[in-house]
Each structure stands twice: as structure tokens, then as C-alpha cells.
Amino acid sequence: MNQAPDPDHVTFTIDLTAEEARRRAEVVAALGPDWDPMAVLRDEQAAHALLYSGLDAEQQRIHDMLVAAGVLPGQEPGRAASH
């Protein structure tokens, strides 16, 4: 169903592919040559383990319940909450 062009509106499209590539290149450049994504991941995993270490029985029960419900991520690789 084609409608007549509205003289008060201009229809245009933008291909953001080049802009997204430029943005990503700028982000990587800003991270610098010393950025080590594997070290960042290891540090993040260590912080996660430390955060949930030393829970008492009730805290562990609540943590397990929240993991099972998908509110908190579990221990599996690539973990992320499902909700």
C-alpha cells in the first residue's frame, strides 16, 4: 500500500554499518596496546568467585534459589543471568 509522499516529511534511510565499524575501531584504539582481554576475564572470574565466597547456609540457599530462577548467573562458562 503506497501512500502519496507527505510534503511535510522527508523519508530517508541511513546505513550505520560504516559508523559502527568506526565506533568499534575507536573503542579498541582507546583500550590501547596493553589491553589483555584474557586477563580481564580472569580478573572478572576471580572477583565473581570472591563475591560469592564465604556465604553462610542461608545466604547460599538464597543464592542457589536466585541462580535456579535465572536472576543471578551460575558458575558455568559464559555465565549470565537469564532474566
GROMACS .gro file of C-alpha atoms in nm:
model
   83
    1MET     CA    1   0.000   0.000   0.000
    2ASN     CA    2   0.189   0.302  -0.127
    3GLN     CA    3   0.083   0.637   0.001
    4ALA     CA    4   0.146   0.970  -0.160
    5PRO     CA    5   0.454   1.142  -0.021
    6ASP     CA    6   0.380   1.377   0.266
    7PRO     CA    7   0.517   1.723   0.177
    8ASP     CA    8   0.584   1.790   0.548
    9HIS     CA    9   0.810   1.486   0.591
   10VAL     CA   10   1.126   1.369   0.426
   11THR     CA   11   1.185   0.994   0.407
   12PHE     CA   12   1.545   0.880   0.426
   13THR     CA   13   1.746   0.577   0.526
   14ILE     CA   14   2.085   0.553   0.690
   15ASP     CA   15   2.324   0.260   0.669
   16LEU     CA   16   2.503   0.255   1.004
   17THR     CA   17   2.745  -0.022   0.906
   18ALA     CA   18   3.037   0.212   0.841
   19GLU     CA   19   2.962   0.416   1.154
   20GLU     CA   20   2.950   0.102   1.368
   21ALA     CA   21   3.283  -0.017   1.226
   22ARG     CA   22   3.436   0.324   1.301
   23ARG     CA   23   3.295   0.323   1.654
   24ARG     CA   24   3.433  -0.024   1.725
   25ALA     CA   25   3.775   0.074   1.589
   26GLU     CA   26   3.776   0.379   1.817
   27VAL     CA   27   3.687   0.165   2.121
   28VAL     CA   28   3.969  -0.081   2.050
   29ALA     CA   29   4.212   0.207   1.991
   30ALA     CA   30   4.107   0.367   2.320
   31LEU     CA   31   4.176   0.041   2.505
   32GLY     CA   32   4.536   0.071   2.396
   33PRO     CA   33   4.801  -0.186   2.306
   34ASP     CA   34   4.834  -0.319   2.661
   35TRP     CA   35   4.471  -0.433   2.688
   36ASP     CA   36   4.459  -0.807   2.757
   37PRO     CA   37   4.103  -0.941   2.727
   38MET     CA   38   4.201  -1.279   2.876
   39ALA     CA   39   4.348  -1.110   3.184
   40VAL     CA   40   4.032  -0.903   3.220
   41LEU     CA   41   3.821  -1.220   3.201
   42ARG     CA   42   4.038  -1.398   3.459
   43ASP     CA   43   4.014  -1.099   3.694
   44GLU     CA   44   3.637  -1.085   3.647
   45GLN     CA   45   3.606  -1.455   3.727
   46ALA     CA   46   3.822  -1.413   4.038
   47ALA     CA   47   3.609  -1.118   4.152
   48HIS     CA   48   3.291  -1.322   4.098
   49ALA     CA   49   3.431  -1.612   4.300
   50LEU     CA   50   3.536  -1.379   4.580
   51LEU     CA   51   3.199  -1.205   4.585
   52TYR     CA   52   3.010  -1.529   4.646
   53SER     CA   53   3.265  -1.698   4.873
   54GLY     CA   54   3.209  -1.736   5.246
   55LEU     CA   55   2.829  -1.735   5.231
   56ASP     CA   56   2.655  -1.883   5.532
   57ALA     CA   57   2.398  -2.160   5.479
   58GLU     CA   58   2.101  -1.922   5.443
   59GLN     CA   59   2.286  -1.692   5.207
   60GLN     CA   60   2.394  -1.993   4.999
   61ARG     CA   61   2.036  -2.122   4.986
   62ILE     CA   62   1.911  -1.783   4.864
   63HIS     CA   63   2.197  -1.758   4.614
   64ASP     CA   64   2.118  -2.106   4.478
   65MET     CA   65   1.748  -2.014   4.452
   66LEU     CA   66   1.830  -1.696   4.257
   67VAL     CA   67   2.064  -1.886   4.024
   68ALA     CA   68   1.796  -2.152   3.963
   69ALA     CA   69   1.543  -1.876   3.885
   70GLY     CA   70   1.785  -1.718   3.636
   71VAL     CA   71   1.816  -1.396   3.836
   72LEU     CA   72   2.186  -1.448   3.910
   73PRO     CA   73   2.438  -1.617   3.681
   74GLY     CA   74   2.565  -1.960   3.778
   75GLN     CA   75   2.920  -2.092   3.764
   76GLU     CA   76   2.914  -2.224   3.407
   77PRO     CA   77   3.141  -2.067   3.144
   78GLY     CA   78   2.992  -1.764   2.973
   79ARG     CA   79   2.756  -1.725   3.263
   80ALA     CA   80   2.490  -1.457   3.251
   81ALA     CA   81   2.158  -1.420   3.423
   82SER     CA   82   1.874  -1.537   3.202
   83HIS     CA   83   1.636  -1.262   3.310
   0.00000   0.00000   0.00000
